[in-house]
Coordinates of C-alpha atoms and ligand atoms in Angstrom, one line a residue:
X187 CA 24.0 -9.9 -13.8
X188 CA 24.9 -8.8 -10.2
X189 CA 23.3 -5.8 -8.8
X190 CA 24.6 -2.6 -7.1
X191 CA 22.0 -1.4 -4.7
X192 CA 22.7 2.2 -3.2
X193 CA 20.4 3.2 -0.4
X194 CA 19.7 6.5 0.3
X195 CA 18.7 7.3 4.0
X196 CA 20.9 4.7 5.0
X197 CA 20.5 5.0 8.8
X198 CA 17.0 5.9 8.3
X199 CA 14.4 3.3 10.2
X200 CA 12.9 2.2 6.9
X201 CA 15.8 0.7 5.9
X202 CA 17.2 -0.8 8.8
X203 CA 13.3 -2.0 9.4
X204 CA 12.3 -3.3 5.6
X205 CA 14.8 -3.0 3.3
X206 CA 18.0 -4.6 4.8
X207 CA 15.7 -7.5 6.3
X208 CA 14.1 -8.4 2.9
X209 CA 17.8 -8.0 1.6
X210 CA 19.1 -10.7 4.0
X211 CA 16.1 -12.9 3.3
X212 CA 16.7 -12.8 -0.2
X213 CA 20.2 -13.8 0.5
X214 CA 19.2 -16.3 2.6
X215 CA 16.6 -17.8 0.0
X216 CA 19.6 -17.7 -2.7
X217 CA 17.0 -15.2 -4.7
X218 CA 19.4 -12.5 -4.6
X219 CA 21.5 -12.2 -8.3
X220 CA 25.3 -13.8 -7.4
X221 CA 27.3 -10.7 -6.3
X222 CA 24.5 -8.5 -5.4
X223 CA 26.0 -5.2 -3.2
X224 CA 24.4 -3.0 -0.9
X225 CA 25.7 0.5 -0.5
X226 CA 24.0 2.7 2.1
X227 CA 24.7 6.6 1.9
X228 CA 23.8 9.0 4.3
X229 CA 25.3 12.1 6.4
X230 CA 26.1 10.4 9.2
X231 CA 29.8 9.5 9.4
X232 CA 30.3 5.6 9.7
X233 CA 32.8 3.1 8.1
X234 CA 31.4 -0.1 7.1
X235 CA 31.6 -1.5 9.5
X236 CA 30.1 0.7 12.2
X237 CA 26.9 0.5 9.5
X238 CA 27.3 -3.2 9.4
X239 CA 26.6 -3.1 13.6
X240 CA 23.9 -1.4 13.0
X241 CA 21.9 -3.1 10.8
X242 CA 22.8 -6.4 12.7
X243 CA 21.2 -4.9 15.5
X244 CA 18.2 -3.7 13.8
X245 CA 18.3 -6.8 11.6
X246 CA 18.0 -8.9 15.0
X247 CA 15.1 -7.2 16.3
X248 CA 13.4 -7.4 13.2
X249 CA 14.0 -11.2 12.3
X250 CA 13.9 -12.8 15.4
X251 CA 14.4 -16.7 15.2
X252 CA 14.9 -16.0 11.4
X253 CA 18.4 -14.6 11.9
X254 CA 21.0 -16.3 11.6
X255 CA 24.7 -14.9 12.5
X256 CA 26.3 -17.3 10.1
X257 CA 24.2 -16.2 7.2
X258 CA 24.5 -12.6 8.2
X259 CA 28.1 -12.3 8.0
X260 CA 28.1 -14.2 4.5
X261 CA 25.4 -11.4 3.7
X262 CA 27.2 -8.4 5.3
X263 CA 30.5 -9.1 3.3
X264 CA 28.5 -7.2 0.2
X265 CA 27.2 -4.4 2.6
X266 CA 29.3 -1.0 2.0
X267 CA 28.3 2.7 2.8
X268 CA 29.3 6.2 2.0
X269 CA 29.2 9.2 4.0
X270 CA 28.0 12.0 2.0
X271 CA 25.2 14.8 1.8
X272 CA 22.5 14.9 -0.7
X273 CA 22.6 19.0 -1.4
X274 CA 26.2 18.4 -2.4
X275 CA 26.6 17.7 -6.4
X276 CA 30.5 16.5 -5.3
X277 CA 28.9 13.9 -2.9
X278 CA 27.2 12.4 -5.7
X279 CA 30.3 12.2 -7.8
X280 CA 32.4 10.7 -4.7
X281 CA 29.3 8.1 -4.6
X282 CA 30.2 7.6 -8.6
X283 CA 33.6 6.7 -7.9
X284 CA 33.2 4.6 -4.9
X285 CA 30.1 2.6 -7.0
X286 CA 32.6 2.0 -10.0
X287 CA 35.0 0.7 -7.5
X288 CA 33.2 -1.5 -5.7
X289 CA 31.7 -2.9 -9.4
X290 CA 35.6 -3.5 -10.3
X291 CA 34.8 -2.8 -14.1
X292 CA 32.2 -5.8 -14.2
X293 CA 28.8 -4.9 -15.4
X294 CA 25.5 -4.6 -12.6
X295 CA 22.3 -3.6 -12.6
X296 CA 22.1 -0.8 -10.5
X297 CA 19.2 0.9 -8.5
X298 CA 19.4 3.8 -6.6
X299 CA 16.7 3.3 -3.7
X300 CA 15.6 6.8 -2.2
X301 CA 14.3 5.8 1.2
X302 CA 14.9 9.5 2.6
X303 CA 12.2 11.6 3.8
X304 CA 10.0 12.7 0.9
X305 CA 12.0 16.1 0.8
X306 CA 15.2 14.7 -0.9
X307 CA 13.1 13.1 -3.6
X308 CA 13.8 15.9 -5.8
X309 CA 17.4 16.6 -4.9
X310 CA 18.8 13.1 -4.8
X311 CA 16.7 12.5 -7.9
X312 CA 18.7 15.5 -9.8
X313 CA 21.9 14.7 -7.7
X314 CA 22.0 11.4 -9.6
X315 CA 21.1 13.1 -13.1
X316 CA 24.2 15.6 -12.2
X317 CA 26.6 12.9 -11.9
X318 CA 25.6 10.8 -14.7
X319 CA 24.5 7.9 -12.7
X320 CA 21.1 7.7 -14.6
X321 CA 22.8 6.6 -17.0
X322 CA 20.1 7.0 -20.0
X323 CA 22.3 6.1 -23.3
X324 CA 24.9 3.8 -21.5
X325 CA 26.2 0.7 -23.4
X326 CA 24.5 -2.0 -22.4
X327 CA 21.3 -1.0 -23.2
X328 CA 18.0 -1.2 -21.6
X329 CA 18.3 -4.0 -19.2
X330 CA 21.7 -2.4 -17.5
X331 CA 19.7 1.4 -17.3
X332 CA 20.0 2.3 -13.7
X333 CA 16.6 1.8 -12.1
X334 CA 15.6 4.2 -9.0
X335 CA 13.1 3.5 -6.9
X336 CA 11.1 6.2 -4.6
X337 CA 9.5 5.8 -1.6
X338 CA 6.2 7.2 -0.4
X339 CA 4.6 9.7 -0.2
X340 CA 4.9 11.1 -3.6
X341 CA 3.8 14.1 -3.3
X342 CA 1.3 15.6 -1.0
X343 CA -1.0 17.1 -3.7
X344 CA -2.0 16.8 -7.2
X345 CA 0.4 20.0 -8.2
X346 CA 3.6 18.5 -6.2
X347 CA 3.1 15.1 -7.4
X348 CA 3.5 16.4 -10.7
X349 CA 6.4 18.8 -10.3
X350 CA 8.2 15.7 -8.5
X351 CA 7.6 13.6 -11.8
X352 CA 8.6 16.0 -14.0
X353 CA 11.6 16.5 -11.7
X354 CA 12.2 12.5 -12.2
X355 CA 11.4 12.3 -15.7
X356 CA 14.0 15.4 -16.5
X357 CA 16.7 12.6 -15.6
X358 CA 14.7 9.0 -15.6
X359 CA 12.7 7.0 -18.3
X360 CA 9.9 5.9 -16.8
X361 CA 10.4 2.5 -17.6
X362 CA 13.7 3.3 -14.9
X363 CA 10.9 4.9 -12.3
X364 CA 10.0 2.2 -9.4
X365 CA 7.1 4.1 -7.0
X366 CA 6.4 1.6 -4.1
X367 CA 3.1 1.2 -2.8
X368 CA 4.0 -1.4 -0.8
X369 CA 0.5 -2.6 -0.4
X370 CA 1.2 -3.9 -3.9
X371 CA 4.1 -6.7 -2.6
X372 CA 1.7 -8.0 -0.3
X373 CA 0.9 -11.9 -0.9
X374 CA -3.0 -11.4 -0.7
X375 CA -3.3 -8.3 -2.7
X376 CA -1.5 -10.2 -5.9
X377 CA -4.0 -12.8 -4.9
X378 CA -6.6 -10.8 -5.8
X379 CA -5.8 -10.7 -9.3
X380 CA -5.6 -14.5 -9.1
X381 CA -9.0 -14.9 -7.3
X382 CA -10.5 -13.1 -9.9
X383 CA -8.7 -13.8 -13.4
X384 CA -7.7 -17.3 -12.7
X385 CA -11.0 -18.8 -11.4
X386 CA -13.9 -18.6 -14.2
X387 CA -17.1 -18.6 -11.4
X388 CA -16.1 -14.8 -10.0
X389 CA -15.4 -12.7 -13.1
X390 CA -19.1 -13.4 -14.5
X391 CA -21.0 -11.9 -11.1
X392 CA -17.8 -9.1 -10.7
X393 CA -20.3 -6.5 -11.6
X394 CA -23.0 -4.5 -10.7
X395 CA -25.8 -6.8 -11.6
X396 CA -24.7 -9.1 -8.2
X397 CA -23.1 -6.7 -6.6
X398 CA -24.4 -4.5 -3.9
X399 CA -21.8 -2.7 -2.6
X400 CA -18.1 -3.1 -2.1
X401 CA -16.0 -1.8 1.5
X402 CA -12.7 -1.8 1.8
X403 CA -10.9 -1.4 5.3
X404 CA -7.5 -0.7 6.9
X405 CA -7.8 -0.7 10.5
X406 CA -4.6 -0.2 12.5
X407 CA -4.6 -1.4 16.3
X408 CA -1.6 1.0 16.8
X409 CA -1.4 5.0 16.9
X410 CA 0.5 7.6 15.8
X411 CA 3.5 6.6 17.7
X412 CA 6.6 8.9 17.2
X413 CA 5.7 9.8 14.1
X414 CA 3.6 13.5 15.3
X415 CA 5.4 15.9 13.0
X416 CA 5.1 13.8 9.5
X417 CA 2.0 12.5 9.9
X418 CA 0.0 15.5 11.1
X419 CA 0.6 17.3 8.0
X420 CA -0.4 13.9 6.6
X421 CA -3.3 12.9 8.4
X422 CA -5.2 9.6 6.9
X423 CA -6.3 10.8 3.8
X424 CA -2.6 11.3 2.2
X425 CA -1.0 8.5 4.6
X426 CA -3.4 5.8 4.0
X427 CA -6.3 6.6 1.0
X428 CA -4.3 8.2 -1.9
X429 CA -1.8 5.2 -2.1
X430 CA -2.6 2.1 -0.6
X431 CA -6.7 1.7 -0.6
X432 CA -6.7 3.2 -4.0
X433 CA -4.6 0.5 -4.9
X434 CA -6.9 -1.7 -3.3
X435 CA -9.9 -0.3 -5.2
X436 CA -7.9 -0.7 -8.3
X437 CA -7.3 -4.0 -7.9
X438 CA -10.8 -4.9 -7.2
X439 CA -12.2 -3.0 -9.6
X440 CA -9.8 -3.4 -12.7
X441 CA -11.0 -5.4 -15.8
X442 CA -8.9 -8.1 -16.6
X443 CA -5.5 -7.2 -18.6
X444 CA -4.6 -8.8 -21.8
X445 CA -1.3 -9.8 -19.9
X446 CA 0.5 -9.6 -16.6
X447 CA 3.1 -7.2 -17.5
X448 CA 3.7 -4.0 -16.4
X449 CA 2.0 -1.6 -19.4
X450 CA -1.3 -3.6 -19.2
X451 CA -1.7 -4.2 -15.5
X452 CA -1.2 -0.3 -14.9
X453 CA -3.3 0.7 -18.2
X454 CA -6.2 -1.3 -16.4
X455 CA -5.8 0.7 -13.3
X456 CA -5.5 3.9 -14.6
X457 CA -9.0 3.5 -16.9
X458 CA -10.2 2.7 -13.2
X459 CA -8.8 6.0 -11.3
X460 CA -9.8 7.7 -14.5
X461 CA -13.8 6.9 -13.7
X462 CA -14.4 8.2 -10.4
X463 CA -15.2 12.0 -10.4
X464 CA -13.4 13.8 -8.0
X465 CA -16.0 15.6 -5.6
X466 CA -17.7 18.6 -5.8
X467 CA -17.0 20.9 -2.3
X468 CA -20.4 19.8 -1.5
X469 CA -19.8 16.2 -2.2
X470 CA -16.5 16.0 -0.3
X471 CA -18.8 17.2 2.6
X472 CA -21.4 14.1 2.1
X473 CA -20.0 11.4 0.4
X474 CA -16.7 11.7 3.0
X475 CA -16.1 11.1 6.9
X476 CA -13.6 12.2 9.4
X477 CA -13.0 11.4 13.0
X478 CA -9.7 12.2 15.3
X479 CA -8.4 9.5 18.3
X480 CA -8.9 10.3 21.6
X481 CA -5.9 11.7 22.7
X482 CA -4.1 12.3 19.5
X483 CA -3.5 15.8 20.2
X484 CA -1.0 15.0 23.2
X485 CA 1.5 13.4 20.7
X486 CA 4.7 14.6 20.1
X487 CA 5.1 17.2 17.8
X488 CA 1.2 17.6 16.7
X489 CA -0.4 20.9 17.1
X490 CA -2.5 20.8 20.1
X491 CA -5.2 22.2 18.4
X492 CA -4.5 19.4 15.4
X493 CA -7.9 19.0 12.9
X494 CA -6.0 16.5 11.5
X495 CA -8.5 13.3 10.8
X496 CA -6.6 9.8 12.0
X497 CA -9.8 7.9 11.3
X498 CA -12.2 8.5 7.5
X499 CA -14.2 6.7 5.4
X500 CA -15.1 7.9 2.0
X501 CA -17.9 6.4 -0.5
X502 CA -16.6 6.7 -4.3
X503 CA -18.4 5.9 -7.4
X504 CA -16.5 3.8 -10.4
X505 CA -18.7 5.2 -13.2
X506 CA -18.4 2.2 -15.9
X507 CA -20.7 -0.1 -17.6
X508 CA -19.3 -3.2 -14.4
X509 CA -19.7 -0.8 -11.8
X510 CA -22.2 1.6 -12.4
X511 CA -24.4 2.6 -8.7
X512 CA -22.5 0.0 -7.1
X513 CA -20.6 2.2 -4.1
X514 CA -17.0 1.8 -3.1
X515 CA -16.6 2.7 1.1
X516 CA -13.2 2.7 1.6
X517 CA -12.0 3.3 5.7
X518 CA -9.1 3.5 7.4
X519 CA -7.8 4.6 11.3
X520 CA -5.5 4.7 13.6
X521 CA -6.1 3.4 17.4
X522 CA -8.7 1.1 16.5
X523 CA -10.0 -2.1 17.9
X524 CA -7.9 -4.4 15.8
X525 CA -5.5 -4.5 13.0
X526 CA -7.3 -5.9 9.6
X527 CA -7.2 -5.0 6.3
X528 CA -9.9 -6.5 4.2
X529 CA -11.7 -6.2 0.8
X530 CA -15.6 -7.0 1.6
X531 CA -17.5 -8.2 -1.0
X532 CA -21.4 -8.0 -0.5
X533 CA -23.6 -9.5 -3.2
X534 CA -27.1 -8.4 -3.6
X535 CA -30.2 -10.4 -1.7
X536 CA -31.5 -13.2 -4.3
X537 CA -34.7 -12.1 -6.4
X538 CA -37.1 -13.8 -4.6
X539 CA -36.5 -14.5 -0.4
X540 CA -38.0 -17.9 -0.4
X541 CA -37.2 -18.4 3.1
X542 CA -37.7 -15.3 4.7
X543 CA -41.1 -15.5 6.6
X544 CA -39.7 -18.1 8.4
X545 CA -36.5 -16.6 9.9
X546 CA -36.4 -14.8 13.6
X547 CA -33.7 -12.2 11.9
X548 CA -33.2 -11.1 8.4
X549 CA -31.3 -13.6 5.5
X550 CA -28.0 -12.0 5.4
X551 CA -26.3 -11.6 1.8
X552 CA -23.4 -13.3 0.4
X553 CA -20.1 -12.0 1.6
X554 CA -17.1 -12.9 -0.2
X555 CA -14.0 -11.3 2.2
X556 CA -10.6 -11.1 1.1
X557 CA -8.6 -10.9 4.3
X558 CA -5.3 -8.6 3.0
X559 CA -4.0 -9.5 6.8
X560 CA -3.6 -10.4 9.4
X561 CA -5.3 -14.4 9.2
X562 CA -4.3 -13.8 5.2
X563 CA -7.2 -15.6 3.6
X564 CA -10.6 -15.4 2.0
X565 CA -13.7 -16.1 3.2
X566 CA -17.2 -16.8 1.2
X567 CA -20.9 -16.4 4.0
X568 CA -23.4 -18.8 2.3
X569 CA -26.4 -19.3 4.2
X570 CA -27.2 -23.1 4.7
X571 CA -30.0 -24.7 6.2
X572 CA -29.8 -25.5 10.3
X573 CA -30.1 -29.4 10.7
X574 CA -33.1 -30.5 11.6
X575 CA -35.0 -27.0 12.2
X576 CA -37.7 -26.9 9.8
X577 CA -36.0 -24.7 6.9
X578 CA -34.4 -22.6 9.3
X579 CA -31.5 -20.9 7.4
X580 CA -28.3 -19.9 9.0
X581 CA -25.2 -18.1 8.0
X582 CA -22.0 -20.4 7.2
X583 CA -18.6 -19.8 5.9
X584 CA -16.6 -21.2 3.7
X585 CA -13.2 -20.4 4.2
X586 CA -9.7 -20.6 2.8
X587 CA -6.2 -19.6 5.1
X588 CA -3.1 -18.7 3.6
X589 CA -1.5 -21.7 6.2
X590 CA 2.5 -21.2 4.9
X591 CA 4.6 -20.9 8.2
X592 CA 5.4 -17.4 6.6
X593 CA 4.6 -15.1 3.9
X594 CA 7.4 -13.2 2.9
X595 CA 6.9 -9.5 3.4
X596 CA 6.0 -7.3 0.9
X597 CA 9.8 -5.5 0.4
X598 CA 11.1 -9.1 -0.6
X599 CA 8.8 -9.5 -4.0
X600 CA 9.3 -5.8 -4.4
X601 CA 13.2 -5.4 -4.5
X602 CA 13.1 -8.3 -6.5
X603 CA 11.1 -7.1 -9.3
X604 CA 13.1 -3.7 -9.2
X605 CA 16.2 -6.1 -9.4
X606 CA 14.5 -8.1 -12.1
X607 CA 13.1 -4.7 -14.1
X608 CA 9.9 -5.4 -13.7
X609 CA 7.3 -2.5 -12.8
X610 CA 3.7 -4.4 -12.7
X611 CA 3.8 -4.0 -9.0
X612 CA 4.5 -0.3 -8.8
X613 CA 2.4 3.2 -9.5
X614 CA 2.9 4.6 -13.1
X615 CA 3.8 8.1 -12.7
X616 CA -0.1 9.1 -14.3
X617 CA -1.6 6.3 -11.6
X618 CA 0.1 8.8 -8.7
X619 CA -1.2 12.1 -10.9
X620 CA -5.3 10.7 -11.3
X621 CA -5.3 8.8 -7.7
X622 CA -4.4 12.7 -6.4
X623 CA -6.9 14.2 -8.6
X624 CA -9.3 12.2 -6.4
X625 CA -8.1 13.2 -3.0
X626 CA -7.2 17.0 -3.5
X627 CA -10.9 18.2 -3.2
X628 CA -11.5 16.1 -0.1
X629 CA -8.3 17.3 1.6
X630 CA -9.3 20.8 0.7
X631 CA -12.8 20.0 1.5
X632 CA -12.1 19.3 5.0
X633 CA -8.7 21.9 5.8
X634 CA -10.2 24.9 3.7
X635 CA -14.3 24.4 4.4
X636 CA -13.9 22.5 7.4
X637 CA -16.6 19.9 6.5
X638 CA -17.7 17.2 6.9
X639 CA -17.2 18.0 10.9
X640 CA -14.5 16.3 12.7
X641 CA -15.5 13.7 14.9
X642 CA -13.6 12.2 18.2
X643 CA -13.5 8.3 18.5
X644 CA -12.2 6.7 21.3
X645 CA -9.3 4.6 20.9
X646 CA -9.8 1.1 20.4
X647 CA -13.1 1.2 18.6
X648 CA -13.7 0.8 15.3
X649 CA -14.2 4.8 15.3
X650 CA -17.1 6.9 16.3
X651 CA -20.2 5.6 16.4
X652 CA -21.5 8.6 13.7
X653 CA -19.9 6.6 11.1
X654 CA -22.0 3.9 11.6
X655 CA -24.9 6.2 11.3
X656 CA -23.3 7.7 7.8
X657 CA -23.3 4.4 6.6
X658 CA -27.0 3.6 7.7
X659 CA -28.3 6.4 5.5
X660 CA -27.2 4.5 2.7
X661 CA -29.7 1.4 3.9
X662 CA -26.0 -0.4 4.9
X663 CA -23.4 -1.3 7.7
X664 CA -20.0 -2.3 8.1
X665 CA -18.3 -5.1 8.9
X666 CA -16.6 -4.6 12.0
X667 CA -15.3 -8.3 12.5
X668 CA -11.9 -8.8 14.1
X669 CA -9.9 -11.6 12.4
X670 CA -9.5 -14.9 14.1
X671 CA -6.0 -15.9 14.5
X672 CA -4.9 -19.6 15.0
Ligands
BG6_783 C1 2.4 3.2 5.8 C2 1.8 4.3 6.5 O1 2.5 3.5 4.4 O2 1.6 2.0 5.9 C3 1.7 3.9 8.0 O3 2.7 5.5 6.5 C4 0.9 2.7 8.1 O4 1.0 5.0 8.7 C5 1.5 1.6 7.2 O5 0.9 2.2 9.5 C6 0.6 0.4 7.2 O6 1.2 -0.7 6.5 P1 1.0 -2.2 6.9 O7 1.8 -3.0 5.9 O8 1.4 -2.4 8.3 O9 -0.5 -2.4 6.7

């Protein structure tokens, strides 16, 4: 069935960044249902084809040696927009009629993509309900209900999160309700699950008995950028931590589901966000870390006496039978040495150390790292013996590359299972609700009580050296390795 896909903040730079790119490289790849349309809506006053220019432009920049003019202007044929205002109820019914035109009486799947700053959520959300385009109770039954899709961040607290689902659920099933995290369309992550439900030798030492800890990082070589005014009301925590590395924790830590389909997969994650006690005030003060960038204050648009942390690390507990005393550090900054996001996995020291007395420095453990990106890949330390040293031992690695030419970004897979009704790879609306639960005492931990102090790290490190200390007490360090890129 074709598809009617009406963007919402359509000269917003998500859209003309992500979403129209993937769009065109689902054309391109023939993935996209026969007839697919795009329509963008937005204030600003444009015909089609004054919003066709644009996203050529931006398009161009993004694709590079991908784009091709020829295949654009096949793809830009289906590319419509509509100048309206999301506070106006008649807006939305103008959008009504121009959708039913454009459809020409044939049946489509539609989805209504909010890609507008978080603030519109809720209007946009009932502007559709007002007009009737959520279509609940339609002909055509389940697989034609509208879908809508919401960007992040959703919400900025527990109490907001939930008043912006019940908002939604006033006027969407949530089998309609597509929240991206799109962490979740990434090639590796999904990998994950495969690493560790389609291979038999991982899933029996997944657990506490092997494992000694577990870190997960997202470092980011680049800074706040133009982006002052959203992001220091965000800071890390809500930018970073509540969405993406949760998801990343749930992935890792997630028993295996009976099936890959969306009410399993997500039931699975939610018994995981379920387990891990939020903090206690004086918890969230030891068991949490915050630093600030050299610098960050002189952005545009932050407060230039901003506590806002751009750099944390947080240790939670998963308290289950698997995971029981086995920590979780998860980290993420701005302005640091490299990008890399990576899942580390370190296994405990064998039993016995065999070997030890003879080595000049300490046996390392086993490592497994799953490299989310850049260098996409996983790699496994073993330590081997050195060749003709006695029984000298050394650390090796055995290591696997993602090598295609490209993988396709994470908006492609994503707008395809949206188009194709399927929500395995999104946040349930009780994932969004238990992942806040978690974060709201640390936010309030460190904007209310002001602890644990804010440090300042100088850009390009991999934060301030105090973290590194932090970790120590726990008897552990990071792993501060840049990838290697070939
Ligand atoms: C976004 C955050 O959700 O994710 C950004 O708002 C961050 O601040 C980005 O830079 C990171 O995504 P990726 O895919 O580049 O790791």
């Amino acid at each position: 069935m074709p598809s009617t896909i009406v963007i919402f903040g359509a000269s917003g730079d998500l859209t003309g960044r992500k979403l129209v790119p993937a769009l065109y490289r689902l054309h391109r790849k023939g993935r996209l249902p026969e007839g697919t349309r795009v329509l963008g809506f937005s204030r600003t006053a444009m015909d089609d084809e004054a919003w066709r220019a644009r996203l050529s432009t931006a398009a161009k920049e993004q694709l590079g040696g991908d784009f091709s003019q020829e295949v654009w202007r096949e793809f830009a044929k289906n590319v419509h927009y509509h100048a309206g205002d999301i506070e106006r109820a008649e807006d939305f019914a103008a959008l009504k009629s121009h959708v039913e035109k454009l459809e020409a009486g044939q049946m489509a799947t539609r989805v209504f993509y909010l890609a507008t700053g978080p603030e519109f959520f809720e209007k946009a959300t009932g502007g559709l309900g007002g007009a009737g385009l959520n279509g609940v109770g339609q002909a055509g039954g389940e697989t034609a209900a509208p879908r809508i899709v919401i960007e992040k961040p959703f919400g900025s607290d527990l109490a907001s999160a939930q008043r912006l689902n019940a908002v939604v659920h006033e006027f969407f099933h949530e089998r309609q309700v597509f929240r991206i995290d799109h962490y979740l369309g990434k090639e590796t992550v999904q990998n994950i699950l495969v690493l560790r439900f389609a291979n038999a030798i991982f899933e029996p030492i997944w657990n506490r008995r092997y494992i000694d800890h577990v870190q997960i990082t997202a470092a980011e070589e680049g800074d706040v950028g133009r982006r002052g005014a959203y992001y220091d009301a965000a800071g890390v925590l809500r930018d970073m931590f509540q969405n993406h590395l949760m998801q990343l924790l749930c992935v890792t830590a997630m028993e295996p589901p009976s099936r890959f389909e969306a009410g399993a997969v997500r039931n699975e994650k939610v018994k995981v966000l379920d387990t891990i006690r939020p903090f206690t005030p004086e918890e969230a003060a030891r068991f949490t870390f915050r630093a600030q960038y050299e610098g960050y204050r002189k952005h545009e648009r932050v407060a230039n006496d901003s506590q806002t942390a751009t750099f944390a690390a947080v240790r939670l507990g998963v308290d289950n039978w698997r995971w029981q005393g086995v920590p979780f550090y998860l980290r993420s900054g701005k302005a640091m040495d490299c990008r890399s996001t990576q899942i580390m996995i370190q296994f405990r020291q064998p039993p016995h150390l065999l070997f030890a007395s003879r080595q000049e420095s300490a046996i390392q453990p086993n490592r497994l790292v799953i490299q989310i990106q850049p260098a996409e890949g996983i790699y496994l330390q073993l330590q081997s013996k050195v060749p003709d040293a006695g029984m000298k031992v050394r650390t090796t690695e055995l290591d696997f590359r993602f090598c295609e030419r490209r993988l396709p970004e994470a908006y492609e897979r994503l707008l395809l299972d949206v188009l194709s009704g399927d929500a395995s790879l999104f946040a349930r609306a009780d994932e969004v609700e238990l992942s806040w639960r978690i974060i709201d005492p640390i936010a309030r931990a460190w904007e209310e009580q002001g602890v644990p102090p804010l440090h300042i790290y100088e850009r390009g490190t991999w934060g301030p050296a105090e973290c590194g200390a932090w970790m120590a007490q726990d008897g552990r360090e990071w792993l501060d390795v840049c990838p290697v890129l070939h």
